[in-house]
PDB file of C-alpha atoms and ligand atoms in Angstrom:
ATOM      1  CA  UNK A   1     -24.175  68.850  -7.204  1.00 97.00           C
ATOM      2  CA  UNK A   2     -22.367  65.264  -6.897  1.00 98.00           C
ATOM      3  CA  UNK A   3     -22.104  63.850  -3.867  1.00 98.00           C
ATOM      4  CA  UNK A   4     -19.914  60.495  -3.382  1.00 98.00           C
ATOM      5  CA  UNK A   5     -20.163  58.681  -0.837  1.00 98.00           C
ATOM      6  CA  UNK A   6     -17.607  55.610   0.288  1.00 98.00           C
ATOM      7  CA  UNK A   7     -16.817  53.359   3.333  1.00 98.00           C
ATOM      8  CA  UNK A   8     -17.245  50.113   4.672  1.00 97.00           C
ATOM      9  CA  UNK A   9     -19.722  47.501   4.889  1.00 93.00           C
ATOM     10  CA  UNK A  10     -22.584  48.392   7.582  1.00 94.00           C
ATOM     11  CA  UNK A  11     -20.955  51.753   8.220  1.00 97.00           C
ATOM     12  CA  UNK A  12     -23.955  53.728   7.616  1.00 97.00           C
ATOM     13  CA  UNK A  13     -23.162  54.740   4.129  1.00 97.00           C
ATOM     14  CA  UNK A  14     -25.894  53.550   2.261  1.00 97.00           C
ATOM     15  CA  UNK A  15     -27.983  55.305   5.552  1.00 97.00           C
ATOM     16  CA  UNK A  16     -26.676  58.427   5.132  1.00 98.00           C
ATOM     17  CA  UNK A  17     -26.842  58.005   1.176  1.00 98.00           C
ATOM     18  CA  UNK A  18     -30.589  57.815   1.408  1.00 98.00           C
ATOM     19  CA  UNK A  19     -31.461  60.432   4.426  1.00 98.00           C
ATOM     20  CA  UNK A  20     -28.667  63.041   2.102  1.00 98.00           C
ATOM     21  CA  UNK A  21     -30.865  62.109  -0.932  1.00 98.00           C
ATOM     22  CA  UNK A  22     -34.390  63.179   0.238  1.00 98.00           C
ATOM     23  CA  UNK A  23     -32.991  65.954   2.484  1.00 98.00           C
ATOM     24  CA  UNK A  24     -31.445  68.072  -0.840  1.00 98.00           C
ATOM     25  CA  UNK A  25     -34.080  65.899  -3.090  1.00 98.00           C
ATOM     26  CA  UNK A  26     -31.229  64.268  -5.315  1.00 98.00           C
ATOM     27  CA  UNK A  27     -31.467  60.753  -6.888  1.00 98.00           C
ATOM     28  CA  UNK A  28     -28.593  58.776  -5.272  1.00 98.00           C
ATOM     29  CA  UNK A  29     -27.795  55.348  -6.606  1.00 98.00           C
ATOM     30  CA  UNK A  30     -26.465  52.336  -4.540  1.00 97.00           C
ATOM     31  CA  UNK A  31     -23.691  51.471  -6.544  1.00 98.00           C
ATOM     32  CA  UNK A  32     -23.604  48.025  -3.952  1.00 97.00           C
ATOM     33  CA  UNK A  33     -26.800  47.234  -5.472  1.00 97.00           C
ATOM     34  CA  UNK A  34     -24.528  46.881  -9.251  1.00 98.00           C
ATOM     35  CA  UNK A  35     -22.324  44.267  -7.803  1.00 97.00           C
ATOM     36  CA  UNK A  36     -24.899  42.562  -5.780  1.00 97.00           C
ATOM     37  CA  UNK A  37     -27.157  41.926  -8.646  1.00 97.00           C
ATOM     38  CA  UNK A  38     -24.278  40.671 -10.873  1.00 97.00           C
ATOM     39  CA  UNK A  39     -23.758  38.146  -8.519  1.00 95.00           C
ATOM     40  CA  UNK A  40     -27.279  37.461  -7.758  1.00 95.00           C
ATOM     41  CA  UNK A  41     -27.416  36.657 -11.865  1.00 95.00           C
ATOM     42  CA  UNK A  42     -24.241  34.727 -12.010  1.00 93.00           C
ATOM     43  CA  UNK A  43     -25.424  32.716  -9.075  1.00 92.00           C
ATOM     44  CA  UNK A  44     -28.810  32.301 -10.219  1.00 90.00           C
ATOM     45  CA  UNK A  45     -27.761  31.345 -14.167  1.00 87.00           C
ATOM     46  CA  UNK A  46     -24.728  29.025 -13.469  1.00 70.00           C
ATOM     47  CA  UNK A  47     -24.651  25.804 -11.297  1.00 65.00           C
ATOM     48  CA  UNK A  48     -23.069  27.771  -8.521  1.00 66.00           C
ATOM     49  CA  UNK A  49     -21.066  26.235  -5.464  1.00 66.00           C
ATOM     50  CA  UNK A  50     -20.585  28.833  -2.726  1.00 60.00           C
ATOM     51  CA  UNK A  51     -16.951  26.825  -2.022  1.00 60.00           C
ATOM     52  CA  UNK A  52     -16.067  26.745  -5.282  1.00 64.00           C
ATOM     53  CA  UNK A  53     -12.978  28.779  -6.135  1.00 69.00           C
ATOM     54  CA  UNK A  54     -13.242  29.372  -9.529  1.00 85.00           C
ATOM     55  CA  UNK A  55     -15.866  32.359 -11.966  1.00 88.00           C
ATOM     56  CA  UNK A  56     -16.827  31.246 -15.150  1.00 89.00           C
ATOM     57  CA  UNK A  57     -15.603  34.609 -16.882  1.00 92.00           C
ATOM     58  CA  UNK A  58     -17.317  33.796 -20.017  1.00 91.00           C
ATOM     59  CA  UNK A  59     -21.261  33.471 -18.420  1.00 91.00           C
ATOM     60  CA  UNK A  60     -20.382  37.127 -16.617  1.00 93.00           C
ATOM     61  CA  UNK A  61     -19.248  38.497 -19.597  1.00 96.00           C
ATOM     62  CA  UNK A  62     -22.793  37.269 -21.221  1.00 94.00           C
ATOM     63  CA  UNK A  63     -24.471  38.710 -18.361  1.00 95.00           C
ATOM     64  CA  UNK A  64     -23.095  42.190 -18.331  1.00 97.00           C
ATOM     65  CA  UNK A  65     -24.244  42.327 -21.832  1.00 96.00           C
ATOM     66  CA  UNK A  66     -27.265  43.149 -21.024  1.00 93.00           C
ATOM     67  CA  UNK A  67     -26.615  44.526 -17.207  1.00 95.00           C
ATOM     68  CA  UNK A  68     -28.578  47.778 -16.095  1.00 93.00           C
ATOM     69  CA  UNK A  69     -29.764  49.159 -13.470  1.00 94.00           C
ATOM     70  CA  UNK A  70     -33.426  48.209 -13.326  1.00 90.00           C
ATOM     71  CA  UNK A  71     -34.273  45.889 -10.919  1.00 87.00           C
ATOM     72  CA  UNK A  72     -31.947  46.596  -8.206  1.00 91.00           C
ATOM     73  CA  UNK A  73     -33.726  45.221  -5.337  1.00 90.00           C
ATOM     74  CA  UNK A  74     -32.352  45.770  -1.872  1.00 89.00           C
ATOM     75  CA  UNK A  75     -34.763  43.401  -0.272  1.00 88.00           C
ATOM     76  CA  UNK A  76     -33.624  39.771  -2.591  1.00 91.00           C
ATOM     77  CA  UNK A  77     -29.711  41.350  -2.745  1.00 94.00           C
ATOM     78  CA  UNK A  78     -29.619  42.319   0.636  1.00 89.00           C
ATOM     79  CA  UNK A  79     -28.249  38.726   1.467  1.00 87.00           C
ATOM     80  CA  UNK A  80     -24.731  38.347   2.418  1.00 83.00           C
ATOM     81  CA  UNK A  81     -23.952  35.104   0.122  1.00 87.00           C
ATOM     82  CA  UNK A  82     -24.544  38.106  -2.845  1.00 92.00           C
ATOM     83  CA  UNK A  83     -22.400  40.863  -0.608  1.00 90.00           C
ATOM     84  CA  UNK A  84     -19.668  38.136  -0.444  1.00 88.00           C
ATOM     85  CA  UNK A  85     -19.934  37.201  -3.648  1.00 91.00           C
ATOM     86  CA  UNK A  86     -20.098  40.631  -5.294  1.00 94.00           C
ATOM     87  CA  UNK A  87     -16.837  41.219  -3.306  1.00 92.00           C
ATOM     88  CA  UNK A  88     -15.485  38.330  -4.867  1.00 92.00           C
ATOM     89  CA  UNK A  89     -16.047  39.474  -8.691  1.00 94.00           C
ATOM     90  CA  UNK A  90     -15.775  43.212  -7.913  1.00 95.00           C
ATOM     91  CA  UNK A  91     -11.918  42.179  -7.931  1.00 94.00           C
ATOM     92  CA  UNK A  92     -12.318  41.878 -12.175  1.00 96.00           C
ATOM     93  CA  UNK A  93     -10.905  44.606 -14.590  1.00 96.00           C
ATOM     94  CA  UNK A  94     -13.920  43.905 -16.924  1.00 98.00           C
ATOM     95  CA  UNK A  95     -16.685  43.672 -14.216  1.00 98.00           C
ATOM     96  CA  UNK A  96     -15.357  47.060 -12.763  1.00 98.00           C
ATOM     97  CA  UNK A  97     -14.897  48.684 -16.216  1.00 97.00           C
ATOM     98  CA  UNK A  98     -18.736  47.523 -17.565  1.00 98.00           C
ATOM     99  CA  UNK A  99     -19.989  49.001 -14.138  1.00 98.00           C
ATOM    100  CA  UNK A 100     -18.597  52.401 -14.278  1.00 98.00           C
ATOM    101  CA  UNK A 101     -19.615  53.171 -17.583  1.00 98.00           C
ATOM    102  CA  UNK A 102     -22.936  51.829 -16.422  1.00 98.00           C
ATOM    103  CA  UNK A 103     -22.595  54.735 -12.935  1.00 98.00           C
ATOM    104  CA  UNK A 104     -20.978  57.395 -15.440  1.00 98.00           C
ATOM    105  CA  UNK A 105     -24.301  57.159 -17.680  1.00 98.00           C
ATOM    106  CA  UNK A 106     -26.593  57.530 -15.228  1.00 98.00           C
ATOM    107  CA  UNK A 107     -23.984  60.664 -13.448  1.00 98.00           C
ATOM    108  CA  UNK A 108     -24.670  62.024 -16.669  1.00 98.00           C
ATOM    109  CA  UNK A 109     -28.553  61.740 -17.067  1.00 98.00           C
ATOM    110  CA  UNK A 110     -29.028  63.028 -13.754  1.00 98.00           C
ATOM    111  CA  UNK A 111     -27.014  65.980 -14.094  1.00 98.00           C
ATOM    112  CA  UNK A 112     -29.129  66.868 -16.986  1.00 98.00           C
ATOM    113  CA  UNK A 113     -32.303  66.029 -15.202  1.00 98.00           C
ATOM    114  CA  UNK A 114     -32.303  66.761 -11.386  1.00 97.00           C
ATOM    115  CA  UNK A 115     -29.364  68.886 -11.424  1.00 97.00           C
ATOM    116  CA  UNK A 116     -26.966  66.605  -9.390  1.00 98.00           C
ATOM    117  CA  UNK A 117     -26.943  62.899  -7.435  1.00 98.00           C
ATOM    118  CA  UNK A 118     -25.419  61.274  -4.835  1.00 98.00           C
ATOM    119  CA  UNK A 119     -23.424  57.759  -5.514  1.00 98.00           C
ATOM    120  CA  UNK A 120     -22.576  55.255  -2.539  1.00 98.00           C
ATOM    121  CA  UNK A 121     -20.147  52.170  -2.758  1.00 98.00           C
ATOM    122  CA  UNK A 122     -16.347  51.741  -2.386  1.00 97.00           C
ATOM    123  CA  UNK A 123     -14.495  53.733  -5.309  1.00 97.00           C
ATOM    124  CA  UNK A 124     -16.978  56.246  -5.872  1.00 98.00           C
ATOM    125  CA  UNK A 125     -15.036  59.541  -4.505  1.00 98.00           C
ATOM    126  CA  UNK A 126     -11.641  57.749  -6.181  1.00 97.00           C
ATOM    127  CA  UNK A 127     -12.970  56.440  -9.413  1.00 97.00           C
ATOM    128  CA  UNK A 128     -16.036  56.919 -10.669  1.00 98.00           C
ATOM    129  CA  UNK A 129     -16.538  60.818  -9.612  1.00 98.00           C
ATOM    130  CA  UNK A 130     -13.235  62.165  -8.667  1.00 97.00           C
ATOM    131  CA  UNK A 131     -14.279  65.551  -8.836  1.00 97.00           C
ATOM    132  CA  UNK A 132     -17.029  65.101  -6.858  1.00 98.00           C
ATOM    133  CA  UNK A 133     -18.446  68.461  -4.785  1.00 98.00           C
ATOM    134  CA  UNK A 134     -18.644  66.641  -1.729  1.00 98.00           C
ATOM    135  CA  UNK A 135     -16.422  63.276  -1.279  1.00 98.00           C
ATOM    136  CA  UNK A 136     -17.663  61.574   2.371  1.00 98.00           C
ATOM    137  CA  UNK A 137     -15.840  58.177   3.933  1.00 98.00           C
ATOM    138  CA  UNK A 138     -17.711  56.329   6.043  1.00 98.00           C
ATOM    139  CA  UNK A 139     -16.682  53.864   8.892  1.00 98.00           C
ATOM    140  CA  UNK A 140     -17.202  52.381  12.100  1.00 98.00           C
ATOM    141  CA  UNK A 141     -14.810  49.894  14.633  1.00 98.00           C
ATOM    142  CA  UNK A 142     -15.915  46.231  12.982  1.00 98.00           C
ATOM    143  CA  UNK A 143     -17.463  45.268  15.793  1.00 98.00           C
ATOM    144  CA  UNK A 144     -19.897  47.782  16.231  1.00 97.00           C
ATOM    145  CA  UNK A 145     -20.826  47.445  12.397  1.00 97.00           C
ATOM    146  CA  UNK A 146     -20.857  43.787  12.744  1.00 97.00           C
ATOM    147  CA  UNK A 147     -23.621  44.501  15.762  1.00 96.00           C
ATOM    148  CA  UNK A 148     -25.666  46.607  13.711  1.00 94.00           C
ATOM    149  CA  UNK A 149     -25.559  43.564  11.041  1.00 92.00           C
ATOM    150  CA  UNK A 150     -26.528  41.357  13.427  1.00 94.00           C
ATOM    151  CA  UNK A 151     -29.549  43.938  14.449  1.00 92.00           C
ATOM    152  CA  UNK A 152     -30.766  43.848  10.965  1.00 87.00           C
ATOM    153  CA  UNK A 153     -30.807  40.855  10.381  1.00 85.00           C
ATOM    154  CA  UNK A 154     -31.542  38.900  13.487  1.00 87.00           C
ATOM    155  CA  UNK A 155     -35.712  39.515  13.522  1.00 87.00           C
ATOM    156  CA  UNK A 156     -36.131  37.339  10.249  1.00 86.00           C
ATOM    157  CA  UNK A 157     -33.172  35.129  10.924  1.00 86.00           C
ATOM    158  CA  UNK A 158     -32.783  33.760  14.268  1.00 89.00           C
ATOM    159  CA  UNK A 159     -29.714  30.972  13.859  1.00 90.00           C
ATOM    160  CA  UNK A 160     -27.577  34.139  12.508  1.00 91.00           C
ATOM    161  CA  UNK A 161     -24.513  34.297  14.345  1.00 94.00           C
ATOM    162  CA  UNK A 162     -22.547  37.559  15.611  1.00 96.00           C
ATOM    163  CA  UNK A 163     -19.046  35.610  15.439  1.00 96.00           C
ATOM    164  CA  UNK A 164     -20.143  34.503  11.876  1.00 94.00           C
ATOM    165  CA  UNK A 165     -20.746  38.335  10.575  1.00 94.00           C
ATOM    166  CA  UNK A 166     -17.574  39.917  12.626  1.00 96.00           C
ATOM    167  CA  UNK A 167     -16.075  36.955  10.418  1.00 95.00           C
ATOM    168  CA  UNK A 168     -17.791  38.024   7.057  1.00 92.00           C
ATOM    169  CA  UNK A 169     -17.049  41.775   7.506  1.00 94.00           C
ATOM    170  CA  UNK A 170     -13.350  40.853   7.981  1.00 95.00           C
ATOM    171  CA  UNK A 171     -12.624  39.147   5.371  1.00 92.00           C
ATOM    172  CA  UNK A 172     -15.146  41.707   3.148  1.00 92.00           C
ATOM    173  CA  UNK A 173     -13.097  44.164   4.186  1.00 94.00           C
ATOM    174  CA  UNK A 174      -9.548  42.965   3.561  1.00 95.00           C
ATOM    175  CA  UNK A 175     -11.056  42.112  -0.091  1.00 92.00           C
ATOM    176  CA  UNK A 176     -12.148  45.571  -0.889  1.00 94.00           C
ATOM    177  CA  UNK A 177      -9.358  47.363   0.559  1.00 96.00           C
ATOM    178  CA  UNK A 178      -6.867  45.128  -0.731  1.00 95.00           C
ATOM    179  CA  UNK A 179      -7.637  44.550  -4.121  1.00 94.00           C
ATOM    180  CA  UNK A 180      -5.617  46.098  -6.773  1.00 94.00           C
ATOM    181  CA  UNK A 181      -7.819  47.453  -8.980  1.00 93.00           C
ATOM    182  CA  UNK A 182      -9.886  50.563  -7.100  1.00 95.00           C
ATOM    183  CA  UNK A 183      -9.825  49.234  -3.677  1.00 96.00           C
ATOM    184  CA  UNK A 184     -11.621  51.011  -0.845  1.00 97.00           C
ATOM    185  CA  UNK A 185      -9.234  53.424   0.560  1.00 96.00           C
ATOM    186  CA  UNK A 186      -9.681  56.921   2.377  1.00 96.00           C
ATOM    187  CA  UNK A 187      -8.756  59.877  -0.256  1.00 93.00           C
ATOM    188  CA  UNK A 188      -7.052  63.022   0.472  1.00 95.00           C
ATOM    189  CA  UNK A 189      -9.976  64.904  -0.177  1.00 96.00           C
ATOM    190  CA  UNK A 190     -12.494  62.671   1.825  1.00 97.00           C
ATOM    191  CA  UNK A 191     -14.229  63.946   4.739  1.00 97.00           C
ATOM    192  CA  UNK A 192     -14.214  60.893   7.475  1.00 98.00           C
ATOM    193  CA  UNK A 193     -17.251  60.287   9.712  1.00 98.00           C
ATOM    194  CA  UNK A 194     -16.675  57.819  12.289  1.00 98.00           C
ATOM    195  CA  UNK A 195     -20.739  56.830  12.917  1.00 98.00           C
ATOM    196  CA  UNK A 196     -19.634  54.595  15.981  1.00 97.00           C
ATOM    197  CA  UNK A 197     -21.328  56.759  18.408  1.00 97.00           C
ATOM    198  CA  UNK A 198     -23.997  59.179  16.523  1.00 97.00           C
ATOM    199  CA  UNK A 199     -27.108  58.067  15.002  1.00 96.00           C
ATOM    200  CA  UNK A 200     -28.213  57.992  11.487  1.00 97.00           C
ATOM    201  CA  UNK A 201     -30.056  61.501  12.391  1.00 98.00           C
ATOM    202  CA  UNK A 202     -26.642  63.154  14.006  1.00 98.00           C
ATOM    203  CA  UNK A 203     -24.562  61.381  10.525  1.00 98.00           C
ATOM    204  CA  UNK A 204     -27.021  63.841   8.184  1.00 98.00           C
ATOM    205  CA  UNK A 205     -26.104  66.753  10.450  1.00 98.00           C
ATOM    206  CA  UNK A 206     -22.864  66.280  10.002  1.00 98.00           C
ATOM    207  CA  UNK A 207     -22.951  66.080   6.390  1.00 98.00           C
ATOM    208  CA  UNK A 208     -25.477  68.645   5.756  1.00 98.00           C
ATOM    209  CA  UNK A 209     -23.249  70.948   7.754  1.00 97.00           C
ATOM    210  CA  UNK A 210     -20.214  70.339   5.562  1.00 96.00           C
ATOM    211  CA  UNK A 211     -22.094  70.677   2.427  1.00 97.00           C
ATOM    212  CA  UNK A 212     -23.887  73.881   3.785  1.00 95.00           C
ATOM    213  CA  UNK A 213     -20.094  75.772   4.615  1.00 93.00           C
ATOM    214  CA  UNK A 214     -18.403  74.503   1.399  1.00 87.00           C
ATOM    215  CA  UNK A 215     -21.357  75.235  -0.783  1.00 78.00           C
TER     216      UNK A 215
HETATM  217  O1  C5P B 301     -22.096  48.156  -0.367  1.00 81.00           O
HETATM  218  P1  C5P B 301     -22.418  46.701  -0.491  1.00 81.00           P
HETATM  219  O2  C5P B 301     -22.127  45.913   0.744  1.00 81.00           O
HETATM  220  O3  C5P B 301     -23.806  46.464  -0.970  1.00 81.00           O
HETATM  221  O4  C5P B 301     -21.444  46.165  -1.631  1.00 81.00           O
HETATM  222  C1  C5P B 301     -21.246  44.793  -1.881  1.00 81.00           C
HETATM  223  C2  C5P B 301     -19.853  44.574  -2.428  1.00 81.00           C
HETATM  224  O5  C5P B 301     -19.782  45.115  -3.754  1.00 81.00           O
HETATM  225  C3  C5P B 301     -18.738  45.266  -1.657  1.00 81.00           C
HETATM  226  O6  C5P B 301     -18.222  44.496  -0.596  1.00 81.00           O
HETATM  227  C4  C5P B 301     -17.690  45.524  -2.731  1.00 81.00           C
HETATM  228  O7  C5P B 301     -16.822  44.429  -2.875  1.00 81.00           O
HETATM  229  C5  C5P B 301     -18.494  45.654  -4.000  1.00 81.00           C
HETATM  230  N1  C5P B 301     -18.594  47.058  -4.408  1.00 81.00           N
HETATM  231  C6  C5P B 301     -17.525  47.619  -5.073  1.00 81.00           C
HETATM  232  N2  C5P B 301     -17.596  48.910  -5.509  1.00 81.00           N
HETATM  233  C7  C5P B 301     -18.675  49.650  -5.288  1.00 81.00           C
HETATM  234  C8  C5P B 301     -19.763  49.118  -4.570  1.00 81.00           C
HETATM  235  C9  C5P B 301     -19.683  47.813  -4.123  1.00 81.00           C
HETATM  236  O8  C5P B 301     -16.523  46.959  -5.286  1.00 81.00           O
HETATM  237  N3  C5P B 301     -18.707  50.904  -5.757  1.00 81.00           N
END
């Protein structure tokens, strides 16, 4: 079984990715965690200026040489200078194309291992497995999400600002759906789940219950 799962930033996707993934015992891969750590190694390998408007193509390139998908660690990519900046280099053809052959290989391996997985990011139900079982969209108003940001991140952070995240999940979201190559966008064959007033328990139900009928 494939499950993809898409939708905005601090909708609960990633949430329900996880609780979906123990629940029918699938492997389910972040796909955020890709871009993140792209930008984490551009950031960390070239004299980076968060202002700065330009991306050395040619030092990406180099990196997704040798990009995989060990070392994906939520708790160093978790910071939003790498969510911002993996928005801002998820807009390239040749990031993008490197990536999904990078999520199509380990689709495959997983089918022949576990018998399925479950992908989360932005273009998963459009591009990367369009015939997916089970597609799922994920969203919430922006200010709720940018609340349960501020949640997260407040305990080890205390001069976060709620106006400064409502900010950074605007303009994250105008990037991914606008961009022209696989932008975030609600498909056809998506079912929508607006987590604005259900908990990450009552999200799973909802899921579970789709995947249960349509099985
Ligand atoms: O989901 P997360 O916030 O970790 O993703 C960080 C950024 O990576 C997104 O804002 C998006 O620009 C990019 N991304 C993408 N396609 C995916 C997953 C993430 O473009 N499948």
């Amino acid at each position: 079984m494939r499950i993809a799962i898409d939708g905005t930033a601090a909708s609960g996707k990633g949430t329900l990715s996880d609780n979906l993934s123990k629940e029918l015992k699938l492997p389910r891969l972040d796909t955020g965690l890709l871009y993140r750590k792209l930008a984490f190694m551009y950031i960390k390998s070239s004299k980076f200026i968060s202002t700065q408007n330009t991306i050395d193509n040619s030092i990406l390139k180099s990196i997704l040489n040798d990009f995989d998908l060990n070392n994906l660690e939520p708790d160093t990519l978790k910071l939003d200078l790498y969510g911002n900046f993996a928005s801002r280099i998820g807009k390239l053809d040749f990031v993008r194309k490197k990536l999904k052959i990078i999520q199509i290989e380990f689709v495959e391996n997983m089918i022949k291992k576990k018998g399925g997985c479950i992908l989360d990011g932005r273009d998963i139900g459009t591009e990367i497995l369009p015939n997916a079982d089970f597609k799922f969209y994920i969203d919430a108003p922006i200010e709720i999400r940018a609340k349960r940001r501020f949640k997260q991140f407040y305990s080890t952070n205390k001069s976060i600002e709620l106006k400064n995240i409502l900010l950074d999940l605007e303009k994250r979201d105008i990037s991914d759906k606008s961009r022209k190559n696989s932008p975030l966008t609600l498909s056809e064959d998506s079912i929508l789940i607006n987590t604005e007033f259900l908990n990450s328990h009552q999200v799973l139900k909802k899921a579970l219950y789709y995947i249960k009928k349509n099985k």
